[in-house]
Amino acid sequence: MRNKGLIIGLTIIVSALCIYFLTFTFISRRVQNDAVVYATKNGQVNQQQRQHYLDSVWRAPVTSLLGVDYTYRDVRSSELGLGLDLKGGMHMTLEVSPVEIVRAMSGNSKDPRFNRAMEQAQTAQKANPSTPFTTLFAQAYRDVAPGDNLARIFANTTNKSRGIDINSTNEKVLGAIDKEVEEAIDRSFNILRTRIDKFGTSQPSIQRVKGTGRIQVELPGVDNPDRVRKLLQGQAKLEFWEVWRQDEFGPYLQQLDQALIAKEKTATPATAAAGAMATATDSVAAKGDSTSLASQLANKKAAATAKADSTKPQQNSVLARLFTMPIPGQLGVNLRDTARMNAILRSQEARAILPPNLTLLWSVKPEIIEGQEYLKLNAIRKTPGTEAPLGGEVVADARQDYDQGGRPEVSMAMNPSGAKKWQRMTGANIGRQVGIVLDDYVYSDPVVQSEIAGGNTSISGNFSIEEAQDLSNVLKAGKLPAPTRIVEEAVVGPSLGQEAINQGLYSSLAGLLIIMAFMALYYGRAGLVADAALLFNSFLILGVLAQFSFALTLPGIAGLILVFASSVDANVLIFERIREELDHGLTLQDAIAKGYSRAFSAIFDSNVTTLIIALILFIFGTGPVQNFAVTLLIGIFTSFLSAVYISRLIIEWLVKGKEVSKMTFSTFLSRKLFNNLNFDIVGKRKIAYAFSAAFIVIGFVLMAIQGGPNLGVDFRGGRAYVVDFAKPEVASDVREAVTASFQGAGTEVKTFGNANRLRITTGYLADDESVVADKKVENALLAGLKKYGADNPQIRSTSKVGATIADDIKRTSVLSLGLTLLGIFIYVLFRFEKWQYSMAAVVALFHDALLVIACFPIARLFGLNYEMDQIFVAAVLTIIGFSMNDTVVIYDRIREYLRENPKLTFAQVVNPALNSTFSRTMITFTTLFLVVLVLYIFGGETLRSFSFAMLVGIIFGTYSSLFIATPIILDTYGRKEARERGTDMSTQISDDVDAPKLSKATV
């Protein structure tokens, strides 16, 4: 073997690195076990004490490697992590809204044509989620204001630095907007990363989705989803505003109250009842938090004076029915009435009467008085669309602290410019209140006692420690340039994570043991060498995952099992070649050398086609699909190294030693298996064509009868919940119970693994991606499950896919399939130099995909109801890779026969080539089928759809390699070749692998 020294050196270096990084994983497990021992008393683990132990060693050295001390924090950052599906946690995809960026660049223009174009662009975005918003806005503006120049809207002092003036063309303005949107997404990414880094979870992941305004976040181990949503979605727009005194804004409220009373009197009873109902059912939810104090500002509640009370509407008025907070001088609304109050503030009467610079904002947290929750309204001197006198950009530092009473607060330090503005603002408002507003919710409205110099202040009040920490983090990270919304979300409970660990571990070990046992039984001593290479390959994959801080996930484990099978496939190709050479009379050493040499091209081509698929999955896939692709990518390179080079090093070492006589490549089970095959495979091609066509037609007709494909949440949008019950429940009964709560929206309920676990999927409010809608759907689910209260239903995991991202997933799935087929077409054309080979391969692969899709509606006839989701797409592409590998091996053998027998035609070598590779085809089929069968049985419900698609795909992929791909070449290139030679193709087809027409060197 050439370059043996280089291979050995590279193997040693890679192995040493893998050992080094995997060591951190073992050290981390040891520290965690020590924490459990420390916290265990009387057989029970105190989780608080366990966490206290881990916190105490977070920054303390826990090990020393190569003379370097590592803290527990260092160890956790370098260990082989577990994904959300194995550990529990939260996955989110956030989208940065470009709408607010465009509005800000326009200076919040009130131009009616601009606003109409913005509305049209937002509507168009829902129908065309993949089209950039700026493109849709440009189209809408051309429709609304044909011939008008955008510079008229965007030429302002702020945009002058961006190169926009009154003479700028529309193309230049749009270019500047696109650049600003892209920079805003980058800033949002960096700000969110800073917030996440300070959140405290181990091995968080945040990455931009290329080509979109989306950011993916994974937080393993988090158990407070609401806290995470608030942390990531809060824009952190901090503002300091002056506040109206009650005697100043009171008369306006009195006028508004009189107008509402007059409106009530003129309304008919039916109209009044309808209006009351409309406001009562308003779904707008107000956030809550109690009024808080700023440091160096004395808190001075409004005195309960007659003057203050005179500003409050009388009890027989409309507003008095809402302002029921029992604190004199304060305007507070019962939490249940906030929606009605919002409706009044949005009414025509309020817009006509209240001054434009009077903005009523809610406090961020309710006050609990006599068992009732009340939310205070604060009168802020703010004109919509104007900048605050002082903004959050002046905050230089923020930290969680405690006030004099020991309550958590947030201390802020301002930069010099902010300190001067703060000093002027407090000096001008002595004796008055100043409102500290974050994301349009009031955190404080303290009374200024004196001018404040130095720029130091604080926000204190009814915070928990976590709330104060999160608030300080977002203030320190800075304001997001635009709001973000959650378009995809998944929350996995720890219990499901532990089950997934067990399922993944069992399926991986079972698959590995099956492959190793089969190889040893079939190839004898050579099979044991392949097993050693396989174990080394597993070690390399885990080591590389740890080196690059990739997390191991359940789809990753599925990829790992498939890598095992593909690694064995390479050894099967080599060993089958060696056996052929031994049958031809070569010595053992010569047969080994020639076997590795002849198998190399087929192995190389197979790995390249798989690499194409893995790269496409990595680029276009998200979440679980991308994790699958990462494992597959790593496995391609490690398998090539272990199967082609490491196994050869071991075999050559054994052959040179005293064990040469014991080196075997077959056993009593395999010695005569598949010998002297003489199948007329291509002669059955027309039967195969008819069978495939009939199967596909039946499958797609059934799909149409069943109402279309059974798409998962990934493709249709919606929300899914995994719910545990105390005892098994009938899925159809539960569906009937929850459908009414979901207002008749499409709902699917099915058993998910255990008999007492159901997965409930609904399209209710699928188009609404807001947090309010999330809560509304969850409440509807709980309301529907009320009848099962005795069974104590528990939501174990949730997932959400917005309508826009579902459309994108469908688009990228189709694109992935198309690019895969195109990439394979080009590569096969490059390697085999005839377009008929490429065309036949692509047709056969597309045929495989259609057969797998057709199997799903057919399976529903037998009660197997599997969804088509992102993982299904990964399965289809993996099947394409498996089928292509098989096809490439056959192509390679045909090319070899034709090169060694130049006088023979394609028709004369096609059957011998198919028969001579039949043993490899069946061995690879058997090993992979058994491995995927184990995955199907033990891999858990999450991978059931994937493994079912793989099972049928392996069968049809093997079938298409034999009966579809190569026969198509015969019917195209073979006929053309026969016509050119003036012969009858049908008389040249041989079904004899040892046909005398083939050269002796080949047979």
PDB file of C-alpha atoms in Angstrom, residues 684-814:
ATOM      1  CA  LYS A 684     -37.701  -9.157 -16.635  1.00  0.00           C
ATOM      2  CA  ARG A 685     -37.418  -5.397 -17.056  1.00  0.00           C
ATOM      3  CA  LYS A 686     -40.814  -4.910 -18.735  1.00  0.00           C
ATOM      4  CA  ILE A 687     -42.537  -6.729 -15.869  1.00  0.00           C
ATOM      5  CA  ALA A 688     -40.643  -4.426 -13.468  1.00  0.00           C
ATOM      6  CA  TYR A 689     -41.688  -1.334 -15.428  1.00  0.00           C
ATOM      7  CA  ALA A 690     -45.360  -2.398 -15.275  1.00  0.00           C
ATOM      8  CA  PHE A 691     -45.179  -3.255 -11.557  1.00  0.00           C
ATOM      9  CA  SER A 692     -43.590   0.093 -10.637  1.00  0.00           C
ATOM     10  CA  ALA A 693     -46.094   2.084 -12.676  1.00  0.00           C
ATOM     11  CA  ALA A 694     -49.060   0.214 -11.157  1.00  0.00           C
ATOM     12  CA  PHE A 695     -47.721   0.582  -7.593  1.00  0.00           C
ATOM     13  CA  ILE A 696     -47.146   4.330  -7.976  1.00  0.00           C
ATOM     14  CA  VAL A 697     -50.583   4.892  -9.533  1.00  0.00           C
ATOM     15  CA  ILE A 698     -52.345   2.895  -6.794  1.00  0.00           C
ATOM     16  CA  GLY A 699     -50.468   4.792  -4.068  1.00  0.00           C
ATOM     17  CA  PHE A 700     -51.232   8.237  -5.444  1.00  0.00           C
ATOM     18  CA  VAL A 701     -54.886   7.372  -6.142  1.00  0.00           C
ATOM     19  CA  LEU A 702     -55.251   6.218  -2.541  1.00  0.00           C
ATOM     20  CA  MET A 703     -53.556   9.421  -1.401  1.00  0.00           C
ATOM     21  CA  ALA A 704     -56.134  11.477  -3.311  1.00  0.00           C
ATOM     22  CA  ILE A 705     -58.994   9.403  -1.847  1.00  0.00           C
ATOM     23  CA  GLN A 706     -57.563   9.900   1.664  1.00  0.00           C
ATOM     24  CA  GLY A 707     -57.597  13.680   1.220  1.00  0.00           C
ATOM     25  CA  GLY A 708     -53.998  14.225   0.190  1.00  0.00           C
ATOM     26  CA  PRO A 709     -50.648  13.341   1.732  1.00  0.00           C
ATOM     27  CA  ASN A 710     -50.461  12.982   5.501  1.00  0.00           C
ATOM     28  CA  LEU A 711     -48.184  15.986   6.014  1.00  0.00           C
ATOM     29  CA  GLY A 712     -46.659  16.677   9.385  1.00  0.00           C
ATOM     30  CA  VAL A 713     -46.605  20.024  11.172  1.00  0.00           C
ATOM     31  CA  ASP A 714     -43.325  20.818   9.405  1.00  0.00           C
ATOM     32  CA  PHE A 715     -45.113  21.070   6.062  1.00  0.00           C
ATOM     33  CA  ARG A 716     -48.552  22.387   6.907  1.00  0.00           C
ATOM     34  CA  GLY A 717     -47.879  24.591   9.930  1.00  0.00           C
ATOM     35  CA  GLY A 718     -49.578  24.352  13.290  1.00  0.00           C
ATOM     36  CA  ARG A 719     -48.830  23.124  16.777  1.00  0.00           C
ATOM     37  CA  ALA A 720     -48.249  19.650  18.187  1.00  0.00           C
ATOM     38  CA  TYR A 721     -48.360  18.438  21.785  1.00  0.00           C
ATOM     39  CA  VAL A 722     -47.230  15.150  23.317  1.00  0.00           C
ATOM     40  CA  VAL A 723     -49.594  14.408  26.211  1.00  0.00           C
ATOM     41  CA  ASP A 724     -49.272  11.672  28.843  1.00  0.00           C
ATOM     42  CA  PHE A 725     -52.343  10.140  30.494  1.00  0.00           C
ATOM     43  CA  ALA A 726     -52.559   8.001  33.612  1.00  0.00           C
ATOM     44  CA  LYS A 727     -54.084   5.150  31.587  1.00  0.00           C
ATOM     45  CA  PRO A 728     -54.451   4.340  27.876  1.00  0.00           C
ATOM     46  CA  GLU A 729     -57.003   6.487  26.024  1.00  0.00           C
ATOM     47  CA  VAL A 730     -58.681   5.971  22.677  1.00  0.00           C
ATOM     48  CA  ALA A 731     -57.182   8.456  20.197  1.00  0.00           C
ATOM     49  CA  SER A 732     -60.475   9.024  18.348  1.00  0.00           C
ATOM     50  CA  ASP A 733     -62.277   9.868  21.618  1.00  0.00           C
ATOM     51  CA  VAL A 734     -59.612  12.393  22.578  1.00  0.00           C
ATOM     52  CA  ARG A 735     -59.771  13.924  19.093  1.00  0.00           C
ATOM     53  CA  GLU A 736     -63.526  14.383  19.445  1.00  0.00           C
ATOM     54  CA  ALA A 737     -63.023  16.027  22.851  1.00  0.00           C
ATOM     55  CA  VAL A 738     -60.447  18.591  21.703  1.00  0.00           C
ATOM     56  CA  THR A 739     -61.777  19.388  18.212  1.00  0.00           C
ATOM     57  CA  ALA A 740     -64.585  21.529  19.631  1.00  0.00           C
ATOM     58  CA  SER A 741     -62.071  23.541  21.667  1.00  0.00           C
ATOM     59  CA  PHE A 742     -60.042  24.081  18.508  1.00  0.00           C
ATOM     60  CA  GLN A 743     -63.177  25.482  16.823  1.00  0.00           C
ATOM     61  CA  GLY A 744     -63.310  22.701  14.251  1.00  0.00           C
ATOM     62  CA  ALA A 745     -59.779  23.304  12.927  1.00  0.00           C
ATOM     63  CA  GLY A 746     -57.954  20.320  11.465  1.00  0.00           C
ATOM     64  CA  THR A 747     -56.869  18.114  14.373  1.00  0.00           C
ATOM     65  CA  GLU A 748     -55.080  14.777  14.453  1.00  0.00           C
ATOM     66  CA  VAL A 749     -54.580  12.546  17.497  1.00  0.00           C
ATOM     67  CA  LYS A 750     -52.537   9.359  17.466  1.00  0.00           C
ATOM     68  CA  THR A 751     -50.745   7.080  19.881  1.00  0.00           C
ATOM     69  CA  PHE A 752     -47.136   8.133  20.327  1.00  0.00           C
ATOM     70  CA  GLY A 753     -45.051   5.188  21.455  1.00  0.00           C
ATOM     71  CA  ASN A 754     -46.753   4.164  24.720  1.00  0.00           C
ATOM     72  CA  ALA A 755     -50.457   3.345  24.873  1.00  0.00           C
ATOM     73  CA  ASN A 756     -51.040   6.140  27.397  1.00  0.00           C
ATOM     74  CA  ARG A 757     -49.175   8.767  25.360  1.00  0.00           C
ATOM     75  CA  LEU A 758     -50.847  10.701  22.551  1.00  0.00           C
ATOM     76  CA  ARG A 759     -49.579  13.247  20.047  1.00  0.00           C
ATOM     77  CA  ILE A 760     -52.167  15.936  19.365  1.00  0.00           C
ATOM     78  CA  THR A 761     -51.603  18.055  16.254  1.00  0.00           C
ATOM     79  CA  THR A 762     -53.811  20.989  15.269  1.00  0.00           C
ATOM     80  CA  GLY A 763     -53.944  23.697  12.634  1.00  0.00           C
ATOM     81  CA  TYR A 764     -55.921  25.987  14.976  1.00  0.00           C
ATOM     82  CA  LEU A 765     -54.487  29.532  14.696  1.00  0.00           C
ATOM     83  CA  ALA A 766     -51.654  28.186  12.505  1.00  0.00           C
ATOM     84  CA  ASP A 767     -51.356  31.566  10.757  1.00  0.00           C
ATOM     85  CA  ASP A 768     -50.964  33.421  14.074  1.00  0.00           C
ATOM     86  CA  GLU A 769     -47.394  33.003  15.335  1.00  0.00           C
ATOM     87  CA  SER A 770     -47.710  35.293  18.371  1.00  0.00           C
ATOM     88  CA  VAL A 771     -47.113  34.259  21.975  1.00  0.00           C
ATOM     89  CA  VAL A 772     -50.731  35.195  22.711  1.00  0.00           C
ATOM     90  CA  ALA A 773     -51.902  32.664  20.108  1.00  0.00           C
ATOM     91  CA  ASP A 774     -49.570  30.014  21.575  1.00  0.00           C
ATOM     92  CA  LYS A 775     -51.210  30.456  24.958  1.00  0.00           C
ATOM     93  CA  LYS A 776     -54.697  30.504  23.458  1.00  0.00           C
ATOM     94  CA  VAL A 777     -54.139  27.194  21.641  1.00  0.00           C
ATOM     95  CA  GLU A 778     -52.653  25.587  24.754  1.00  0.00           C
ATOM     96  CA  ASN A 779     -55.596  26.786  26.859  1.00  0.00           C
ATOM     97  CA  ALA A 780     -57.993  25.388  24.252  1.00  0.00           C
ATOM     98  CA  LEU A 781     -56.195  22.036  24.452  1.00  0.00           C
ATOM     99  CA  LEU A 782     -56.413  21.968  28.252  1.00  0.00           C
ATOM    100  CA  ALA A 783     -60.093  22.920  28.074  1.00  0.00           C
ATOM    101  CA  GLY A 784     -60.728  20.018  25.694  1.00  0.00           C
ATOM    102  CA  LEU A 785     -58.898  17.627  28.035  1.00  0.00           C
ATOM    103  CA  LYS A 786     -60.913  18.667  31.113  1.00  0.00           C
ATOM    104  CA  LYS A 787     -63.054  15.528  30.903  1.00  0.00           C
ATOM    105  CA  TYR A 788     -59.851  13.512  31.406  1.00  0.00           C
ATOM    106  CA  GLY A 789     -58.944  15.375  34.583  1.00  0.00           C
ATOM    107  CA  ALA A 790     -58.908  12.197  36.639  1.00  0.00           C
ATOM    108  CA  ASP A 791     -56.293  10.783  34.256  1.00  0.00           C
ATOM    109  CA  ASN A 792     -54.040  13.760  35.018  1.00  0.00           C
ATOM    110  CA  PRO A 793     -53.015  14.585  31.413  1.00  0.00           C
ATOM    111  CA  GLN A 794     -49.540  16.152  31.318  1.00  0.00           C
ATOM    112  CA  ILE A 795     -48.043  18.029  28.333  1.00  0.00           C
ATOM    113  CA  ARG A 796     -44.567  16.534  27.903  1.00  0.00           C
ATOM    114  CA  SER A 797     -43.446  18.435  24.816  1.00  0.00           C
ATOM    115  CA  THR A 798     -44.703  21.064  22.414  1.00  0.00           C
ATOM    116  CA  SER A 799     -43.739  22.139  18.921  1.00  0.00           C
ATOM    117  CA  LYS A 800     -44.853  24.940  16.647  1.00  0.00           C
ATOM    118  CA  VAL A 801     -44.198  25.653  12.993  1.00  0.00           C
ATOM    119  CA  GLY A 802     -45.537  28.904  11.573  1.00  0.00           C
ATOM    120  CA  ALA A 803     -47.253  28.982   8.207  1.00  0.00           C
ATOM    121  CA  THR A 804     -44.410  30.952   6.602  1.00  0.00           C
ATOM    122  CA  ILE A 805     -41.681  28.587   7.725  1.00  0.00           C
ATOM    123  CA  ALA A 806     -43.825  25.587   6.727  1.00  0.00           C
ATOM    124  CA  ASP A 807     -43.987  27.004   3.190  1.00  0.00           C
ATOM    125  CA  ASP A 808     -40.218  27.482   3.243  1.00  0.00           C
ATOM    126  CA  ILE A 809     -39.654  23.894   4.392  1.00  0.00           C
ATOM    127  CA  LYS A 810     -41.817  22.586   1.544  1.00  0.00           C
ATOM    128  CA  ARG A 811     -39.930  24.765  -0.932  1.00  0.00           C
ATOM    129  CA  THR A 812     -36.475  23.741   0.333  1.00  0.00           C
ATOM    130  CA  SER A 813     -37.514  20.063   0.405  1.00  0.00           C
ATOM    131  CA  VAL A 814     -38.452  20.141  -3.271  1.00  0.00           C
TER     132      VAL A 814
END
